[in-house]
Structures are given as C-alpha cells and as structure tokens.
Amino acid sequence: MATPRLLYSTVLARSFHSCRSKVSQKWNCMHRIKYSTAVAVAPPLDSYASLSAGNKIRGYTILKVVPVSELNLVSVLLSHDETNAKHLHIARNDKNNAFGVSFRTTPMDDTGVPHILEHIALCGSTKYPVRDPFFKMINRSLSTFMNAMTASDWTLYPFSSQNKKDFTNLMSVYLDAAFNPLLQERDFRQEGWRLEHKDHNDPSSPIIYKGVVFNEMKGVFSSQHAIFQEAVQNNLLPSHTYGVCSGGLPLAIPDLTWQALREFHSNHYHPSNSRFITYGDQPLEDHLDIIENSVLKHYNKLEQDTSVPLQPRWAEPRRVKVSCRHNEMLPDSSKQTTVAVSYLLTDVTDVYESSVLSLISSLLVNSETAPFYHSLIESNLGSGFAPVCGYENSTRDTWFSVGLEGIAEDSVEQVLNIIDETFKKVANEGFPQERVDALLSQIELSTKHQTSNFGLSLMMSLNTMWNHDADPTVGLQVNEIISRFKKEMAANPQYLQEYVKKYFIENTHKLTVEMSPDEHYEEKQQELEAAKLKSMVDRLTAADREEIFTQGKVLAKAQMEEEDLSCLPTILKTDLDTVGVKTRVDTTTLDGVEVQLCEQPTNEVVYFNLLTDMADLPSHLKPFVPLFCSVATKMGAGGLDYKQQSQRIARYTGGLSLSHHISSSPSDLDMVLQAIHLQSFCLKENITPMFELWADIFNNIRLEDVGRLSMLLKMSVADLVNSVSHSGHQYAMRHSASNLSEANRLKEVLSGVTQISFLKTLSENDNQDRIASYLKDIAQHVLNKNSLKCSINAESSAIDQVSSQLHSFLGSLSGAAECPPTHTQLSSTENLKPKSKTHFSMDFSVNYAGMSVPTVEYLHEDFAPLRAMASLLRNKFLHREIREKGGAYGGGATGDAAGQMSFYSYRDPNSLKTVETMCSSADWISSSNFTQQDVDEAILTIFQKIDSPVAPGARGQGLFLSGVTDDMKQLHRDRLLSVDVQQIKSVSERYLKEPTVQGISLIGPENEEITADSEWTISGREPCCQLPSLS
C-alpha cells in the first residue's frame, strides 16, 4: 500500500513523509515493501507456532496467523472481545520496535477538525496533564521516530524505538494522549486558530487570526501542487469525506469551534473505531497487556458508523477548472497551466485487483520506456508530469491520474487528445514483455532491499486498506500476489490490455482538472481572508473584545510558565550506552583503486558506492555538476540509447544515481572533500550487468542529444522550484550559511536557491550546445580512474564475486589510478562577507527563515557542547517562541553540521520577529536558569540520531564519505556524555554572543520593512557567488 498523498503531521523536524516525486512510485503493498529492516535473519516462528485462529489471548480472539517467509515475519491479526478494537502484530527479529494506533476519521467539512484534533490530543492528557507532553517527550526519549499524522480518512499516532524502557514509556504517553486527552480550549486556540490582538499586550493593536494549523495550511496551499492535488481528490470523490480538505482550508478553519472538535473526538477516538499495530521483537502478550490495562478495560463496544461508502459512479465524465498563484521562479511565465485526467478505479479492499492496477499504472507512467513518458514528456509541451500522476490508493476508491504541468493554456486540448490516444494505443498493443519482467524484478529486489525503519513503513503501507476493513495480512503476502499475477498473464495474453480497456477506455467516472495561474490570486486570497476576519471582528461586542484580550494574555502567560514535568516518564543519560556500535571494514586495492569492503547481512543484495574527485574541476564547471549528476544516467551510454539504458537499469538494479558530495575534514574545516558520489544496488546475481551499466557511463556517456538535455533541464527546474514551498527552511539555512566558509558557499551554489536561479537561467538560454559541451567537459574530468575510491557492502559469501566483478569494471576505465579523493584546501573565489541579510521575495503566504553562525570542526572539543546547545535551544526556547507563541509550524536550531550552527523557522507568519528571536538565543542562554537535567535531555535528542538504526547497505558509509572513524565517533560520544551547564554557557559566549560572521536569509512574501532597510539584499539580486556565463 502507499503513504497517502494528502498527509499532515504534527511536527516538522521528524516528519516521516517528504515531497513526493512527480511520477508516483506506488506499486501497491507489494512494492512498498521495498522498505525492509536492518536485520535479515530467520523469522521468529517458534514462539508463534502454537497460535492459531480462534485462540483466546489476553482478552482478544486471534483471527489469523500468517507467516510471510519472503519478509521474514509472522503476522497475527486479533480482535478485542469487549470493544472490537483490532490489533495487527508483526513479529520480526528487529529491535527497532514500532507502535501505532489509528482511527478512521471522516470529516464532512473543510475546517480541518481531524488535523487540529491530532495536534491538540498531544497537548496534555489525564495521566500526563502538562502542556504539550508530545514535544517534551521528544527530548526524554531515544525514539527512532515520533509523530502523528492526518490523512484524508484516518489519523495515526506512530512511534518507534530500539530501547524497551523507552518503548513502554512512549506507549503509555501515546495511549493516554489518544484516548484521554484534556482537549483544553487554550490548546485549541494555540494549535488550531484564534482571534487575538497582533500585539497581545496592546488592546489597541488590530485583531488578527493566529494558530499553528491555520498558518501551516496557509503554507501548504502556497504550493501550486497542493492546490491541484486537493482539487483533483475533492472533485473526483465528491460524495463523502474526500470531497473536503481533512487538513483544513485556511478560510474555513475559523469556522471550527472547540465544542465541535470535542464532539469529533468522542465520535471517532474510541477503541471500537481503532486499529493498533505493533512490530518488532518484543512479545505480543506484553503489548496486549499494556493496551488492555491502560485503555480497553475502561470501554465497551460503541456502535458508531464511521465507514466510508464507495463513491457512486458517474454516467458522464466531468471537467473542473481551478486557479492558482503565478510562480515567478518558473522560467516561462506563459507556460504555467497544469492539466490532468483522473479515473476512479477499484475498491482498495480488493488487494489483488488494486495490485494489478498499481502494476499497470507503473507500466503506464514510470520510467523513460513508459508510453505516457513517450507521448507526454517527449512532446515537449510541458515541464513534466502533473503533480498528481500515477496510482493513488490512499482512499476507499483507488484512482489513477496522468497529465502535464508547465504547459501553455492553449495546449490543454492537445494534451487531452494525447492522453486518449495513448490509452487506445496501449489497449491495442499492450506492454512489451521485457517491461513487465523488469517491473517484477524490481518488486523481487524491493522485498530484499533493507532500510532502517521497516516497521514504520509497513504501518504506513497497510493502514489505508486496513482502515476500510480489508485484511492487512493479505497485503503482506507479496509472493502470492505475484504468483497469481504471473498465472493470469500466462493464461491470457490480453490480460493487461483488458484492464486498460475496462478501467480507462470504457470508464465514465473520469475527471479532467485544469489549473491556470491568476496574477491576482494571492491578492484575492488576502481579500477573502480580510473580509472573513472583518465580518467576525465586526460582530464582536465590547465584552467579546475584552475576552479576546484577556485570553491572549492568559495564553501568553501559560506559554511562559515553568511546569512540573515529573509525571512524564523519561530515559536517563545513565540509560545510554557509553560505547557506540562499531562497524568492521576492510580496505583493499583493486587495479590501483582503494576499495572499502564491509561484510553485512544484506539479504542477497549488493550495495555499491563510488566517489570520484572533482576538486580539480575548473570553477566555471562546478555549477553544472548537479545538472550533470541529474542527466548522467538518463541520456544513454555505450550501445544503449536512453530508453534501452532505462530498461536495463530497471531490470537489473534498484537504480543508478549520482550526486555531488561536499564535506569538511573532521579535523580541519578548511580541508574539503569535493566529489561526485555514485550509488547503486542489485541482487548478487545481477552484479555483472550492474557494473556493465556503470562501465558504459564511464567509458561512453552520450551527451550529444541537446533536445533530450533541454527537456531534462526543464524538468529539473520545475522540480526544484516546486520544492521551495515544501523545504523553504532548508533553502534559507543553506543560503544563510553560504557566507561562513568556502565549503558552504559551494554547497549553496550546488544545492541552494543559487542553483535554482542558475538552472532557470540555463533553461532560458538558447545555446544548449554550449551546455552540452560543459557537461562533456565534466565527464572527461570525473568519469575516469584517476581519482576514485569505492565501497562494497555485501554478505561474506558474495564478497569475492563482487570484488572480481569490480576489478573488471575498474580495469575497463580510462586513466591511471593516482590517489583517492581526499580533503584538500578549497581555494577562495570571492571575499566572504562577514555579515549578510538576504530576503527572497516570493509569492507565498508564510515565511521560511534561516540564520547561521560559524562554529568548529567535528573533532574540536567545543563541537559536542555546541551541538548540545542547539538541541537545548530548540527544546527549551525556540519551540516556545517560534511555534507556540509565534504560530509557525516549526522552528529550532541545529548544530549537527560541523562548522556551523543554523536556526530555522517553517511556515512562519512572522519574519523579522522570528529573526530577532534567533538573535536573542545567546541572551536566553546567559539569563536562563536551565539545569543539568535540561542539558541531559538535549543530549538525549542527539543520541536519537547518532544511535539510530543503520541498514546493512549503509554501514561504514560515514567513514567512506567523510572520513569519520569509529574512534572519532566514540570521542564525540564521550564528550557529549560529559557536557554540562557551564560548557553550554561558555560556548554560547564564544560563538553566539555578538558573532563577527553571521548570515540571515528569509524566504517569503514581500516585506515593506525589509525593503526599506538598506542592510538587506532583496530577492537575491546580489547572488552569493559569480556564476558562469554561456555567452
């Protein structure tokens, strides 16, 4: 199954989901199982062999016990006898245990009630009556994941942890939050929405809207993609809950009352409407006992129908047109229209039918060999697939969408005709067998590929189908689904074509959505908000106004109060392992190239990494490196054109990728590793074709097709531009750090707003041949053996075979191995400004702020207290000031990157006020009476990261990529464990108090106060570096 497309979570920093790629990669449950655990051992069958359907256990009846050998797990499905609560336990030898409780939540209006409830449920409960125990548990825990999230029809409260004590602590907090929340009006006003004076201390200041979710959703709908996605779902499934926005429309959120929210909780957050998932190596009985004693024994069965009916099918297709804001960052202002056609398909509870449709959807749109890639992308009518593209199975009725964005408005009908003709062609000709085989190969590889949080991924994958009462154990049985699919294909050569005819050619439940920009869109939205606000304010009596002023003062006071948190469970610093996990690696030389070998339980998969040095690359070529990395595996190589290359990559590997890699030496910030990082993985039986693909790229990459290059460039620009509304805080931080050092300047050039601006300029340039020649120059510099190093992670039985094939690959490369990529002095290209303030004025409703100051290298004795100080500031000061009081969705500081400390805010209604808060951090450190316990809790949040599970294929990569050894990690660990209050105050004085070098960057709407301030550079008109010209 798939993570829902429209998903809202409580906390930014540890959010599980990310901006989705344009072409949906969802291949139903079978393909989502590509997220595997970091431990691949024999399934824990022994302790579950005695269980069978009908058995009674701890007040539950077992409905099903299903071993799934291909995933090394046993699933147990249960129903609670008294309340009818459902429970799925997935037993697997994985110490990273996961828990989740999910409720079917079906709003019938756009007020965002399930989303706001999700926030407020975590703001205090009967057992833990403190303000915001969720955020306070983040720094009292060793969790590998904590969050809560709202989809279109469910709300999920998940976490995971490797520590048994911590797991029990978190389960207690989560259960009480979900079933016994306080739901105080004060928290509703903070997290949802409220009327409050702009200055809560000044009753004469204007009354405005405030609230975390209110501002979050204004940020969400600053994205053209979000507007389009919501329009498609609302109009394709209009008859029930999918016809409204579960996250909340900003103009509708103020219609929600506290009483309506409490009623929604009582109707939906009940055991009879709940589904529990537990995963990992802890005993099922322990989980059932805790849930029974904490929650279920206090409830009886509730007859409450929250089911979502199937959408009534239409007799005729429909068409909708919506508007959006104009995006000034896109290169062609005349081509900002998006159009897509969506088809309602099947019931998500029919797992096999949904799986087949998911496979067909992948064949239709995924990869350069897909028919819609050929007919739509290669038509050059648009900049890429529409933001809603591919198979969507996060609703009761599944659906498929396909279309283009970045087209001229007068091209809409042409695109629609292409879509119709493509379906007809596929229905007539079918799919080439080699494409079907490649897809099935990727599914096989996905069941063996291992990442670090399998339990959480399973939870997200299975929740949608289970939410509608499908059997979740069926979704785990990948091999059975594939086996049936192969049999059906063998018995009927027209099998897939018949599906295409039924669900696309003959389907009348078909929606066309067209979205075009309106130059006055943002202005109109502001007018509508102002009108709604005026209407509400005009109705206020004098007593109402007095109450609003009083409530504002009360909330502000509550936000500043120190609380007794002794009721909250916690992990202590003494619970931490004093010695970190070490990874054994061996180093050898093959054909003169340094190779790192790491034997790991990789489940028959081989992981390959390569670094090729780019330190000597001429400076005028470096800004082109991201484009080179993006297109290097998509242009063809050797005897393969780009479609043949794409087909072989899909058939034999999990993908080939290139990216730039910039890292400072752990002992010297001025010594910088500049490299291009190549990655791939495959089943060990496919090692030879994987290396053949890389050899073709190294020895004969094809970069001559400027038409193809121009198309890929245009797609890259659109993707990056659209990423700003989702990741604006990252761009703000990166740009703010660009004046701190040459390494940070280079990172901004390669991956910041500077890179977006550069690629936009390239896409507008007619001299594409010159661009191609620059990329060829890069290839000549880096695609050789002169300065390489490689790493292999594989099972011990495969090491010799892989080494032999790697030796052959290296022997085929041009050049002579001289020395591996290493940290070298990065020469200065321009004078760094000691202080910079930059405002990127963009047509957003909210702001993203970043501020950075220079610090020290990884091995410096101050790095540990600096990192702890960033965590302390985030937990004790910035969260309160930026989120709770300021109303931003997120805000904090990070000291994880050596050489800098960065501050950020995300979807923030404030701008300069937030910057002032960041700048006052040193004053807070010096004046606050924070304790050693506060410092220890800050350290715990760091250990969540440094002790997080690492997949077998990724172990040893810290050493390979950055030169950080296990001994260095242990030294840093020792220093972290010894950080105290005085060290925090000391480093604050040295690095935060009146820094001589500082960068501040702000991304957001036009700001008159900033424009009038000569210290600010507006809209990046003075870039942080000089970029090359194509003239």
PDB file of C-alpha atoms in Angstrom, residues 856-954:
ATOM      1  CA  VAL A 856      34.122  24.374  14.782  1.00  0.00           C
ATOM      2  CA  GLU A 857      35.167  21.096  13.196  1.00  0.00           C
ATOM      3  CA  TYR A 858      33.860  17.696  14.273  1.00  0.00           C
ATOM      4  CA  LEU A 859      36.914  16.781  16.375  1.00  0.00           C
ATOM      5  CA  HIS A 860      37.120  20.123  18.175  1.00  0.00           C
ATOM      6  CA  GLU A 861      36.354  19.857  21.883  1.00  0.00           C
ATOM      7  CA  ASP A 862      33.645  22.525  21.543  1.00  0.00           C
ATOM      8  CA  PHE A 863      31.650  20.641  18.886  1.00  0.00           C
ATOM      9  CA  ALA A 864      29.844  18.453  21.432  1.00  0.00           C
ATOM     10  CA  PRO A 865      28.669  21.332  23.706  1.00  0.00           C
ATOM     11  CA  LEU A 866      27.721  23.379  20.636  1.00  0.00           C
ATOM     12  CA  ARG A 867      25.608  20.529  19.332  1.00  0.00           C
ATOM     13  CA  ALA A 868      24.018  20.120  22.755  1.00  0.00           C
ATOM     14  CA  MET A 869      23.350  23.853  22.928  1.00  0.00           C
ATOM     15  CA  ALA A 870      21.479  23.775  19.606  1.00  0.00           C
ATOM     16  CA  SER A 871      19.308  20.955  20.916  1.00  0.00           C
ATOM     17  CA  LEU A 872      18.712  22.799  24.185  1.00  0.00           C
ATOM     18  CA  LEU A 873      17.727  25.985  22.371  1.00  0.00           C
ATOM     19  CA  ARG A 874      15.324  24.097  20.146  1.00  0.00           C
ATOM     20  CA  ASN A 875      13.631  22.291  23.036  1.00  0.00           C
ATOM     21  CA  LYS A 876      13.527  24.992  25.700  1.00  0.00           C
ATOM     22  CA  PHE A 877      13.453  28.328  23.879  1.00  0.00           C
ATOM     23  CA  LEU A 878      12.890  28.378  20.118  1.00  0.00           C
ATOM     24  CA  HIS A 879       9.967  25.939  20.041  1.00  0.00           C
ATOM     25  CA  ARG A 880       8.117  28.054  22.575  1.00  0.00           C
ATOM     26  CA  GLU A 881       8.908  31.389  20.951  1.00  0.00           C
ATOM     27  CA  ILE A 882       8.561  30.477  17.263  1.00  0.00           C
ATOM     28  CA  ARG A 883       5.843  27.817  17.308  1.00  0.00           C
ATOM     29  CA  GLU A 884       3.789  28.184  20.474  1.00  0.00           C
ATOM     30  CA  LYS A 885       3.861  31.972  20.703  1.00  0.00           C
ATOM     31  CA  GLY A 886       4.675  32.876  17.116  1.00  0.00           C
ATOM     32  CA  GLY A 887       2.338  30.387  15.440  1.00  0.00           C
ATOM     33  CA  ALA A 888       4.860  28.905  12.979  1.00  0.00           C
ATOM     34  CA  TYR A 889       4.545  25.244  12.069  1.00  0.00           C
ATOM     35  CA  GLY A 890       8.146  24.636  13.078  1.00  0.00           C
ATOM     36  CA  GLY A 891      11.238  26.337  14.389  1.00  0.00           C
ATOM     37  CA  GLY A 892      14.520  25.439  16.009  1.00  0.00           C
ATOM     38  CA  ALA A 893      18.275  25.168  15.721  1.00  0.00           C
ATOM     39  CA  THR A 894      20.694  22.511  14.593  1.00  0.00           C
ATOM     40  CA  GLY A 895      24.350  22.019  15.348  1.00  0.00           C
ATOM     41  CA  ASP A 896      24.683  18.676  13.586  1.00  0.00           C
ATOM     42  CA  ALA A 897      26.790  20.054  10.711  1.00  0.00           C
ATOM     43  CA  ALA A 898      30.400  20.723  11.624  1.00  0.00           C
ATOM     44  CA  GLY A 899      31.463  24.320  11.158  1.00  0.00           C
ATOM     45  CA  GLN A 900      28.117  25.999  11.696  1.00  0.00           C
ATOM     46  CA  MET A 901      25.067  26.368  13.858  1.00  0.00           C
ATOM     47  CA  SER A 902      21.879  27.126  11.971  1.00  0.00           C
ATOM     48  CA  PHE A 903      18.486  28.394  13.090  1.00  0.00           C
ATOM     49  CA  TYR A 904      15.255  27.978  11.145  1.00  0.00           C
ATOM     50  CA  SER A 905      11.539  28.575  11.036  1.00  0.00           C
ATOM     51  CA  TYR A 906       9.000  26.848   8.791  1.00  0.00           C
ATOM     52  CA  ARG A 907       5.634  28.131   7.534  1.00  0.00           C
ATOM     53  CA  ASP A 908       6.014  31.119   9.769  1.00  0.00           C
ATOM     54  CA  PRO A 909       3.580  34.077   9.852  1.00  0.00           C
ATOM     55  CA  ASN A 910       6.392  36.248  11.227  1.00  0.00           C
ATOM     56  CA  SER A 911       9.626  37.425   9.651  1.00  0.00           C
ATOM     57  CA  LEU A 912      11.778  39.972  11.463  1.00  0.00           C
ATOM     58  CA  LYS A 913      10.245  38.994  14.802  1.00  0.00           C
ATOM     59  CA  THR A 914      11.491  35.452  14.278  1.00  0.00           C
ATOM     60  CA  VAL A 915      14.938  36.710  13.268  1.00  0.00           C
ATOM     61  CA  GLU A 916      15.044  38.765  16.468  1.00  0.00           C
ATOM     62  CA  THR A 917      14.176  35.641  18.453  1.00  0.00           C
ATOM     63  CA  MET A 918      17.012  33.719  16.818  1.00  0.00           C
ATOM     64  CA  CYS A 919      19.448  36.528  17.513  1.00  0.00           C
ATOM     65  CA  SER A 920      18.429  36.589  21.181  1.00  0.00           C
ATOM     66  CA  SER A 921      19.427  32.951  21.729  1.00  0.00           C
ATOM     67  CA  ALA A 922      22.693  33.870  23.427  1.00  0.00           C
ATOM     68  CA  ASP A 923      20.848  36.200  25.799  1.00  0.00           C
ATOM     69  CA  TRP A 924      18.474  33.388  26.712  1.00  0.00           C
ATOM     70  CA  ILE A 925      21.406  31.046  27.411  1.00  0.00           C
ATOM     71  CA  SER A 926      23.102  33.591  29.666  1.00  0.00           C
ATOM     72  CA  SER A 927      19.962  34.618  31.566  1.00  0.00           C
ATOM     73  CA  SER A 928      18.098  31.326  31.772  1.00  0.00           C
ATOM     74  CA  ASN A 929      18.347  29.060  34.786  1.00  0.00           C
ATOM     75  CA  PHE A 930      18.333  25.867  32.768  1.00  0.00           C
ATOM     76  CA  THR A 931      19.521  22.818  34.670  1.00  0.00           C
ATOM     77  CA  GLN A 932      21.775  19.846  34.095  1.00  0.00           C
ATOM     78  CA  GLN A 933      18.636  17.780  33.548  1.00  0.00           C
ATOM     79  CA  ASP A 934      17.713  20.137  30.689  1.00  0.00           C
ATOM     80  CA  VAL A 935      21.190  19.620  29.219  1.00  0.00           C
ATOM     81  CA  ASP A 936      20.917  15.854  29.615  1.00  0.00           C
ATOM     82  CA  GLU A 937      17.566  15.889  27.798  1.00  0.00           C
ATOM     83  CA  ALA A 938      19.128  17.894  24.988  1.00  0.00           C
ATOM     84  CA  ILE A 939      21.843  15.256  24.762  1.00  0.00           C
ATOM     85  CA  LEU A 940      19.204  12.513  24.528  1.00  0.00           C
ATOM     86  CA  THR A 941      17.793  14.039  21.345  1.00  0.00           C
ATOM     87  CA  ILE A 942      21.264  13.921  19.808  1.00  0.00           C
ATOM     88  CA  PHE A 943      21.643  10.266  20.712  1.00  0.00           C
ATOM     89  CA  GLN A 944      18.389   9.561  18.886  1.00  0.00           C
ATOM     90  CA  LYS A 945      20.334  10.425  15.757  1.00  0.00           C
ATOM     91  CA  ILE A 946      23.758   9.001  16.457  1.00  0.00           C
ATOM     92  CA  ASP A 947      22.325   5.686  17.699  1.00  0.00           C
ATOM     93  CA  SER A 948      19.550   5.428  15.105  1.00  0.00           C
ATOM     94  CA  PRO A 949      19.401   2.104  13.253  1.00  0.00           C
ATOM     95  CA  VAL A 950      21.568   1.835  10.157  1.00  0.00           C
ATOM     96  CA  ALA A 951      20.676  -0.516   7.332  1.00  0.00           C
ATOM     97  CA  PRO A 952      23.316  -3.089   6.331  1.00  0.00           C
ATOM     98  CA  GLY A 953      23.827  -1.427   2.976  1.00  0.00           C
ATOM     99  CA  ALA A 954      24.664   1.902   4.632  1.00  0.00           C
TER     100      ALA A 954
END
